[in-house]
PDB file of C-alpha atoms in Angstrom:
ATOM      1  CA  MET A   1     -14.015  -3.972  46.568  1.00  0.00           C
ATOM      2  CA  LYS A   2     -10.417  -4.502  45.576  1.00  0.00           C
ATOM      3  CA  SER A   3      -8.278  -7.382  46.804  1.00  0.00           C
ATOM      4  CA  VAL A   4      -4.780  -7.060  48.265  1.00  0.00           C
ATOM      5  CA  LEU A   5      -2.327  -9.857  49.061  1.00  0.00           C
ATOM      6  CA  ALA A   6       0.457  -9.334  51.591  1.00  0.00           C
ATOM      7  CA  ILE A   7       3.288 -11.884  51.710  1.00  0.00           C
ATOM      8  CA  THR A   8       6.336 -11.975  53.939  1.00  0.00           C
ATOM      9  CA  ASP A   9       9.295 -14.203  54.714  1.00  0.00           C
ATOM     10  CA  ASP A  10       8.687 -13.638  58.446  1.00  0.00           C
ATOM     11  CA  THR A  11       6.413 -15.671  60.720  1.00  0.00           C
ATOM     12  CA  VAL A  12       4.173 -12.722  61.570  1.00  0.00           C
ATOM     13  CA  LEU A  13       3.086  -9.549  59.792  1.00  0.00           C
ATOM     14  CA  ALA A  14       1.351  -6.609  61.445  1.00  0.00           C
ATOM     15  CA  THR A  15      -1.690  -5.179  59.666  1.00  0.00           C
ATOM     16  CA  SER A  16      -0.300  -1.692  60.226  1.00  0.00           C
ATOM     17  CA  VAL A  17       2.501  -2.519  57.778  1.00  0.00           C
ATOM     18  CA  ILE A  18      -0.094  -3.289  55.102  1.00  0.00           C
ATOM     19  CA  VAL A  19      -1.949  -0.055  55.832  1.00  0.00           C
ATOM     20  CA  ASN A  20       1.254   1.969  55.612  1.00  0.00           C
ATOM     21  CA  ALA A  21       2.183   0.267  52.309  1.00  0.00           C
ATOM     22  CA  LEU A  22      -1.252   1.044  50.806  1.00  0.00           C
ATOM     23  CA  GLN A  23      -0.969   4.654  51.904  1.00  0.00           C
ATOM     24  CA  GLU A  24       2.441   4.880  50.288  1.00  0.00           C
ATOM     25  CA  LEU A  25       0.937   3.554  47.078  1.00  0.00           C
ATOM     26  CA  GLY A  26      -1.636   6.340  47.222  1.00  0.00           C
ATOM     27  CA  ASN A  27      -4.488   4.077  48.280  1.00  0.00           C
ATOM     28  CA  GLY A  28      -5.281   5.503  51.684  1.00  0.00           C
ATOM     29  CA  ASP A  29      -8.872   4.225  51.859  1.00  0.00           C
ATOM     30  CA  VAL A  30      -8.044   0.781  53.267  1.00  0.00           C
ATOM     31  CA  ALA A  31     -11.726   0.035  53.814  1.00  0.00           C
ATOM     32  CA  ASN A  32     -12.106  -0.542  50.089  1.00  0.00           C
ATOM     33  CA  TYR A  33      -9.652  -3.457  50.144  1.00  0.00           C
ATOM     34  CA  HIS A  34     -10.090  -7.097  51.083  1.00  0.00           C
ATOM     35  CA  SER A  35      -6.727  -8.195  52.503  1.00  0.00           C
ATOM     36  CA  GLN A  36      -5.110 -11.630  52.655  1.00  0.00           C
ATOM     37  CA  ILE A  37      -1.808 -12.351  54.454  1.00  0.00           C
ATOM     38  CA  ILE A  38       0.550 -15.259  53.808  1.00  0.00           C
ATOM     39  CA  THR A  39       3.518 -15.592  56.200  1.00  0.00           C
ATOM     40  CA  GLN A  40       6.704 -17.506  55.356  1.00  0.00           C
ATOM     41  CA  ALA A  41       5.534 -17.312  51.753  1.00  0.00           C
ATOM     42  CA  PHE A  42       9.036 -17.376  50.273  1.00  0.00           C
ATOM     43  CA  SER A  43       9.332 -21.072  51.144  1.00  0.00           C
ATOM     44  CA  LEU A  44       6.312 -21.913  48.995  1.00  0.00           C
ATOM     45  CA  ASN A  45       6.585 -23.072  45.380  1.00  0.00           C
ATOM     46  CA  ASN A  46       3.156 -21.737  44.465  1.00  0.00           C
ATOM     47  CA  LEU A  47       0.808 -19.197  45.978  1.00  0.00           C
ATOM     48  CA  PRO A  48      -2.567 -20.753  46.885  1.00  0.00           C
ATOM     49  CA  LEU A  49      -4.498 -18.242  44.782  1.00  0.00           C
ATOM     50  CA  GLY A  50      -6.051 -18.177  41.344  1.00  0.00           C
ATOM     51  CA  ALA A  51      -4.538 -16.410  38.369  1.00  0.00           C
ATOM     52  CA  SER A  52      -5.371 -12.711  37.962  1.00  0.00           C
ATOM     53  CA  SER A  53      -7.174 -12.582  41.303  1.00  0.00           C
ATOM     54  CA  MET A  54      -5.325  -9.767  43.133  1.00  0.00           C
ATOM     55  CA  ASP A  55      -5.359  -6.014  42.510  1.00  0.00           C
ATOM     56  CA  VAL A  56      -2.334  -5.343  44.739  1.00  0.00           C
ATOM     57  CA  VAL A  57       0.457  -7.598  46.011  1.00  0.00           C
ATOM     58  CA  ILE A  58       2.653  -6.325  48.859  1.00  0.00           C
ATOM     59  CA  SER A  59       5.839  -8.208  49.634  1.00  0.00           C
ATOM     60  CA  ILE A  60       7.450  -7.445  52.988  1.00  0.00           C
ATOM     61  CA  CYS A  61      10.860  -9.091  53.286  1.00  0.00           C
ATOM     62  CA  ARG A  62      13.515  -8.864  55.966  1.00  0.00           C
ATOM     63  CA  SER A  63      16.328 -11.044  54.624  1.00  0.00           C
ATOM     64  CA  ALA A  64      16.249 -11.015  50.814  1.00  0.00           C
ATOM     65  CA  PHE A  65      14.051 -10.066  47.878  1.00  0.00           C
ATOM     66  CA  PRO A  66      11.643 -12.674  46.484  1.00  0.00           C
ATOM     67  CA  SER A  67      13.168 -15.307  44.197  1.00  0.00           C
ATOM     68  CA  ASP A  68      12.505 -15.394  40.469  1.00  0.00           C
ATOM     69  CA  GLN A  69      10.007 -18.201  40.993  1.00  0.00           C
ATOM     70  CA  MET A  70       8.133 -16.168  43.597  1.00  0.00           C
ATOM     71  CA  LEU A  71       8.116 -13.133  41.315  1.00  0.00           C
ATOM     72  CA  GLU A  72       6.542 -15.301  38.592  1.00  0.00           C
ATOM     73  CA  GLU A  73       3.878 -16.357  41.091  1.00  0.00           C
ATOM     74  CA  ILE A  74       3.233 -12.742  42.053  1.00  0.00           C
ATOM     75  CA  SER A  75       2.821 -11.867  38.374  1.00  0.00           C
ATOM     76  CA  ARG A  76       0.462 -14.809  37.904  1.00  0.00           C
ATOM     77  CA  VAL A  77      -1.932 -13.839  40.708  1.00  0.00           C
ATOM     78  CA  LEU A  78      -1.910 -10.144  39.775  1.00  0.00           C
ATOM     79  CA  LYS A  79      -4.717  -8.837  37.575  1.00  0.00           C
ATOM     80  CA  PRO A  80      -3.799  -6.979  34.378  1.00  0.00           C
ATOM     81  CA  GLY A  81      -2.945  -3.452  35.499  1.00  0.00           C
ATOM     82  CA  GLY A  82      -2.347  -4.658  39.062  1.00  0.00           C
ATOM     83  CA  VAL A  83       0.346  -3.151  41.322  1.00  0.00           C
ATOM     84  CA  ILE A  84       3.235  -4.892  43.113  1.00  0.00           C
ATOM     85  CA  PHE A  85       5.049  -3.281  46.029  1.00  0.00           C
ATOM     86  CA  ILE A  86       8.222  -4.957  47.374  1.00  0.00           C
ATOM     87  CA  HIS A  87       9.371  -3.500  50.689  1.00  0.00           C
ATOM     88  CA  LYS A  88      12.581  -4.683  52.327  1.00  0.00           C
ATOM     89  CA  THR A  89      13.135  -3.784  55.999  1.00  0.00           C
ATOM     90  CA  SER A  90      15.690  -4.474  58.686  1.00  0.00           C
ATOM     91  CA  GLN A  91      14.908  -6.288  61.897  1.00  0.00           C
ATOM     92  CA  SER A  92      13.187  -3.129  63.004  1.00  0.00           C
ATOM     93  CA  VAL A  93      10.070  -2.570  60.906  1.00  0.00           C
ATOM     94  CA  ALA A  94      10.354   1.181  61.286  1.00  0.00           C
ATOM     95  CA  VAL A  95      13.660   1.317  59.394  1.00  0.00           C
ATOM     96  CA  GLU A  96      13.214   1.240  55.614  1.00  0.00           C
ATOM     97  CA  LYS A  97      15.918  -0.149  53.368  1.00  0.00           C
ATOM     98  CA  ASP A  98      14.736  -0.753  49.783  1.00  0.00           C
ATOM     99  CA  GLU A  99      11.456  -0.432  47.877  1.00  0.00           C
ATOM    100  CA  ILE A 100      10.316  -1.490  44.425  1.00  0.00           C
ATOM    101  CA  LYS A 101       7.030  -0.420  42.880  1.00  0.00           C
ATOM    102  CA  ALA A 102       5.814  -1.877  39.593  1.00  0.00           C
ATOM    103  CA  LYS A 103       2.642  -2.327  37.581  1.00  0.00           C
ATOM    104  CA  LYS A 104       1.569  -5.327  35.536  1.00  0.00           C
ATOM    105  CA  PRO A 105       0.694  -4.508  31.904  1.00  0.00           C
ATOM    106  CA  SER A 106      -3.018  -3.981  31.348  1.00  0.00           C
ATOM    107  CA  TRP A 107      -3.144  -6.516  28.505  1.00  0.00           C
ATOM    108  CA  ALA A 108      -2.958 -10.293  28.702  1.00  0.00           C
ATOM    109  CA  ILE A 109      -0.253 -12.394  27.057  1.00  0.00           C
ATOM    110  CA  GLY A 110      -1.229 -13.248  23.493  1.00  0.00           C
ATOM    111  CA  SER A 111      -3.748 -10.417  23.145  1.00  0.00           C
ATOM    112  CA  SER A 112      -3.650  -8.123  20.154  1.00  0.00           C
ATOM    113  CA  PHE A 113      -4.922  -4.676  19.302  1.00  0.00           C
ATOM    114  CA  SER A 114      -4.803  -2.454  16.270  1.00  0.00           C
ATOM    115  CA  ILE A 115      -2.380   0.427  16.057  1.00  0.00           C
ATOM    116  CA  LYS A 116      -3.862   3.593  14.650  1.00  0.00           C
ATOM    117  CA  LYS A 117      -1.528   5.284  12.263  1.00  0.00           C
ATOM    118  CA  PRO A 118      -1.351   9.038  12.687  1.00  0.00           C
ATOM    119  CA  ALA A 119      -2.997  10.938   9.888  1.00  0.00           C
ATOM    120  CA  LYS A 120      -0.584  12.535   7.486  1.00  0.00           C
ATOM    121  CA  ILE A 121      -0.810  16.290   7.605  1.00  0.00           C
ATOM    122  CA  LEU A 122       0.178  17.888   4.350  1.00  0.00           C
ATOM    123  CA  PRO A 123       2.277  21.025   4.611  1.00  0.00           C
ATOM    124  CA  LYS A 124       0.345  24.211   4.112  1.00  0.00           C
ATOM    125  CA  ILE A 125       1.517  26.393   1.265  1.00  0.00           C
ATOM    126  CA  GLN A 126       0.773  30.044   1.628  1.00  0.00           C
ATOM    127  CA  ILE A 127       0.521  31.953  -1.631  1.00  0.00           C
ATOM    128  CA  ASP A 128       1.201  35.638  -1.566  1.00  0.00           C
ATOM    129  CA  ASP A 129      -1.397  37.347  -3.741  1.00  0.00           C
ATOM    130  CA  ASP A 130       0.962  40.238  -4.273  1.00  0.00           C
ATOM    131  CA  SER A 131       3.584  38.028  -5.912  1.00  0.00           C
ATOM    132  CA  ASP A 132       4.258  38.435  -9.634  1.00  0.00           C
ATOM    133  CA  LEU A 133       2.346  35.525 -11.173  1.00  0.00           C
ATOM    134  CA  ILE A 134       2.000  35.306 -14.959  1.00  0.00           C
ATOM    135  CA  ASP A 135      -1.273  34.191 -16.508  1.00  0.00           C
ATOM    136  CA  GLU A 136      -0.364  31.437 -18.977  1.00  0.00           C
ATOM    137  CA  ASP A 137      -3.286  32.353 -21.266  1.00  0.00           C
ATOM    138  CA  SER A 138      -1.828  35.809 -21.734  1.00  0.00           C
ATOM    139  CA  LEU A 139       1.206  34.259 -23.421  1.00  0.00           C
ATOM    140  CA  LEU A 140      -0.935  32.874 -26.265  1.00  0.00           C
ATOM    141  CA  THR A 141      -1.519  34.901 -29.404  1.00  0.00           C
ATOM    142  CA  GLU A 142      -4.656  34.947 -31.547  1.00  0.00           C
ATOM    143  CA  GLU A 143      -2.880  32.689 -34.013  1.00  0.00           C
ATOM    144  CA  ASP A 144      -2.238  30.146 -31.263  1.00  0.00           C
ATOM    145  CA  LEU A 145      -5.918  30.123 -30.296  1.00  0.00           C
ATOM    146  CA  LYS A 146      -7.111  29.289 -33.802  1.00  0.00           C
ATOM    147  CA  LYS A 147      -8.354  25.747 -34.284  1.00  0.00           C
ATOM    148  CA  PRO A 148      -5.915  23.859 -36.479  1.00  0.00           C
ATOM    149  CA  GLN A 149      -7.209  22.773 -39.852  1.00  0.00           C
ATOM    150  CA  LEU A 150      -6.659  19.101 -40.506  1.00  0.00           C
ATOM    151  CA  PRO A 151      -5.450  18.246 -43.998  1.00  0.00           C
ATOM    152  CA  LEU A 152      -8.089  16.764 -46.273  1.00  0.00           C
ATOM    153  CA  VAL A 153      -7.798  13.030 -46.679  1.00  0.00           C
ATOM    154  CA  GLY A 154      -7.868  11.990 -50.337  1.00  0.00           C
ATOM    155  CA  ASP A 155     -10.700   9.632 -51.193  1.00  0.00           C
ATOM    156  CA  CYS A 156      -9.208   8.549 -54.486  1.00  0.00           C
ATOM    157  CA  GLU A 157      -8.433   4.867 -54.883  1.00  0.00           C
ATOM    158  CA  VAL A 158      -6.688   3.597 -57.974  1.00  0.00           C
ATOM    159  CA  GLY A 159      -8.568   0.774 -59.653  1.00  0.00           C
ATOM    160  CA  SER A 160     -12.009   1.725 -58.273  1.00  0.00           C
ATOM    161  CA  THR A 161     -14.881   2.783 -60.497  1.00  0.00           C
ATOM    162  CA  ARG A 162     -14.235   6.437 -59.750  1.00  0.00           C
ATOM    163  CA  LYS A 163     -11.908   8.373 -62.008  1.00  0.00           C
ATOM    164  CA  ALA A 164      -9.499  11.160 -61.350  1.00  0.00           C
ATOM    165  CA  CYS A 165     -10.987  14.624 -61.583  1.00  0.00           C
ATOM    166  CA  LYS A 166      -9.922  17.128 -64.220  1.00  0.00           C
ATOM    167  CA  ASN A 167      -7.657  19.092 -61.929  1.00  0.00           C
ATOM    168  CA  CYS A 168      -6.511  16.108 -59.839  1.00  0.00           C
ATOM    169  CA  SER A 169      -3.827  17.031 -57.298  1.00  0.00           C
ATOM    170  CA  CYS A 170      -3.837  13.933 -55.054  1.00  0.00           C
ATOM    171  CA  GLY A 171      -1.782  11.802 -57.448  1.00  0.00           C
ATOM    172  CA  ARG A 172      -4.624   9.631 -58.654  1.00  0.00           C
ATOM    173  CA  ALA A 173      -4.292  10.790 -62.256  1.00  0.00           C
ATOM    174  CA  GLU A 174      -0.627   9.791 -62.322  1.00  0.00           C
ATOM    175  CA  ALA A 175      -1.447   6.431 -60.726  1.00  0.00           C
ATOM    176  CA  GLU A 176      -4.146   5.712 -63.276  1.00  0.00           C
ATOM    177  CA  GLU A 177      -1.739   6.575 -66.065  1.00  0.00           C
ATOM    178  CA  LYS A 178       0.784   4.056 -64.723  1.00  0.00           C
ATOM    179  CA  VAL A 179      -1.899   1.381 -64.426  1.00  0.00           C
ATOM    180  CA  GLU A 180      -3.037   2.062 -68.005  1.00  0.00           C
ATOM    181  CA  LYS A 181       0.536   1.552 -69.215  1.00  0.00           C
ATOM    182  CA  LEU A 182       0.414  -1.912 -67.644  1.00  0.00           C
ATOM    183  CA  GLY A 183      -2.790  -2.636 -69.576  1.00  0.00           C
ATOM    184  CA  LEU A 184      -4.709  -3.596 -66.390  1.00  0.00           C
ATOM    185  CA  THR A 185      -8.477  -3.338 -66.166  1.00  0.00           C
ATOM    186  CA  SER A 186     -10.499  -2.725 -63.013  1.00  0.00           C
ATOM    187  CA  ASP A 187     -11.565  -6.408 -63.052  1.00  0.00           C
ATOM    188  CA  LEU A 188      -7.937  -7.539 -63.016  1.00  0.00           C
ATOM    189  CA  LEU A 189      -7.289  -5.332 -59.978  1.00  0.00           C
ATOM    190  CA  GLU A 190     -10.527  -6.011 -58.115  1.00  0.00           C
ATOM    191  CA  ASN A 191     -10.548  -9.827 -58.555  1.00  0.00           C
ATOM    192  CA  PRO A 192      -7.149 -11.028 -59.758  1.00  0.00           C
ATOM    193  CA  GLN A 193      -7.027 -14.544 -61.169  1.00  0.00           C
ATOM    194  CA  SER A 194      -4.182 -16.698 -62.418  1.00  0.00           C
ATOM    195  CA  ALA A 195      -4.154 -19.691 -64.742  1.00  0.00           C
ATOM    196  CA  CYS A 196      -0.726 -20.847 -63.611  1.00  0.00           C
ATOM    197  CA  GLY A 197      -1.209 -19.880 -59.963  1.00  0.00           C
ATOM    198  CA  ASN A 198       2.074 -17.944 -59.787  1.00  0.00           C
ATOM    199  CA  CYS A 199       0.881 -14.466 -60.750  1.00  0.00           C
ATOM    200  CA  GLY A 200       0.354 -13.380 -57.171  1.00  0.00           C
ATOM    201  CA  LEU A 201       3.894 -14.398 -56.050  1.00  0.00           C
ATOM    202  CA  GLY A 202       5.649 -11.517 -57.763  1.00  0.00           C
ATOM    203  CA  ASP A 203       7.612 -10.826 -60.953  1.00  0.00           C
ATOM    204  CA  ALA A 204      10.200 -13.514 -60.164  1.00  0.00           C
ATOM    205  CA  PHE A 205       7.518 -16.184 -60.679  1.00  0.00           C
ATOM    206  CA  ARG A 206       5.539 -14.580 -63.526  1.00  0.00           C
ATOM    207  CA  CYS A 207       5.865 -15.366 -67.206  1.00  0.00           C
ATOM    208  CA  SER A 208       6.756 -12.713 -69.796  1.00  0.00           C
ATOM    209  CA  THR A 209       3.124 -12.352 -70.955  1.00  0.00           C
ATOM    210  CA  CYS A 210       1.635 -12.114 -67.393  1.00  0.00           C
ATOM    211  CA  PRO A 211      -0.864  -9.209 -67.239  1.00  0.00           C
ATOM    212  CA  TYR A 212       0.300  -8.519 -63.686  1.00  0.00           C
ATOM    213  CA  LYS A 213       3.919  -7.982 -64.718  1.00  0.00           C
ATOM    214  CA  GLY A 214       5.335  -5.073 -62.734  1.00  0.00           C
ATOM    215  CA  LEU A 215       2.740  -5.216 -59.913  1.00  0.00           C
ATOM    216  CA  PRO A 216       3.605  -6.087 -56.312  1.00  0.00           C
ATOM    217  CA  ALA A 217       2.764  -9.532 -54.927  1.00  0.00           C
ATOM    218  CA  PHE A 218      -0.880 -10.137 -53.975  1.00  0.00           C
ATOM    219  CA  LYS A 219      -3.310 -12.870 -52.967  1.00  0.00           C
ATOM    220  CA  LEU A 220      -5.468 -14.398 -55.654  1.00  0.00           C
ATOM    221  CA  GLY A 221      -9.113 -13.412 -55.419  1.00  0.00           C
ATOM    222  CA  GLU A 222      -8.348 -10.355 -53.265  1.00  0.00           C
ATOM    223  CA  LYS A 223      -8.096  -6.788 -54.491  1.00  0.00           C
ATOM    224  CA  VAL A 224      -4.622  -5.747 -55.587  1.00  0.00           C
ATOM    225  CA  SER A 225      -3.324  -3.063 -53.240  1.00  0.00           C
ATOM    226  CA  LEU A 226      -1.016  -0.566 -54.863  1.00  0.00           C
ATOM    227  CA  THR A 227       1.328   0.828 -52.233  1.00  0.00           C
ATOM    228  CA  GLY A 228       2.599   4.370 -52.138  1.00  0.00           C
ATOM    229  CA  ASN A 229       6.075   3.188 -53.081  1.00  0.00           C
ATOM    230  CA  PHE A 230       4.693   1.534 -56.213  1.00  0.00           C
ATOM    231  CA  LEU A 231       2.734   4.615 -57.291  1.00  0.00           C
ATOM    232  CA  ALA A 232       5.751   6.859 -56.673  1.00  0.00           C
ATOM    233  CA  ALA A 233       8.069   4.638 -58.727  1.00  0.00           C
ATOM    234  CA  ASP A 234       8.567   5.223 -62.433  1.00  0.00           C
ATOM    235  CA  ILE A 235       7.175   2.489 -64.657  1.00  0.00           C
TER     236      ILE A 235
END
């Protein structure tokens, strides 16, 4: 059973007024309501009811609308989703003047709820099968489809135990010839040593009889690396 509160600024309030107000709200079955009436309610500071205890509050006023304080009290006693109906009449109850109907939000102050984001609908693209579409594979020739041949990587390394072949075309024969002109052996290239300690610093620090004269700088004890620029240079 639902509860309804009727308040008025008058000294008396006929039950027929409450019935008519409920019927106007669309709640004609008055038997389902438990009614309470408070007369001269506008002179009160607080309504003698608990918070969120009323489903409907009907305010019947003859002189003026309820004050802001009374409206706060009406909101306090109303349940979430409850209805308020303010009905102002003249001295004759049968003559209507003004009406206000409102509904309290169905959520409590401080409550929270998640907002569901609408799903993004991607635009549909209709492809006409009769349109002139070009197959990309048809643009390739037989030459394009051939697997590219990677250039052979030379395995020759100047100063190693291997020698240049008879018909050497990788440049190793020329590099070996330049190394022979310097009078360097494979031991001097594989494990360079220095009596003075300056041989690895470069020609600026080497003596005139240094066996490493003309070679790039290197670290003692580590294999001498002959760069491409050195092998391409004329000795």
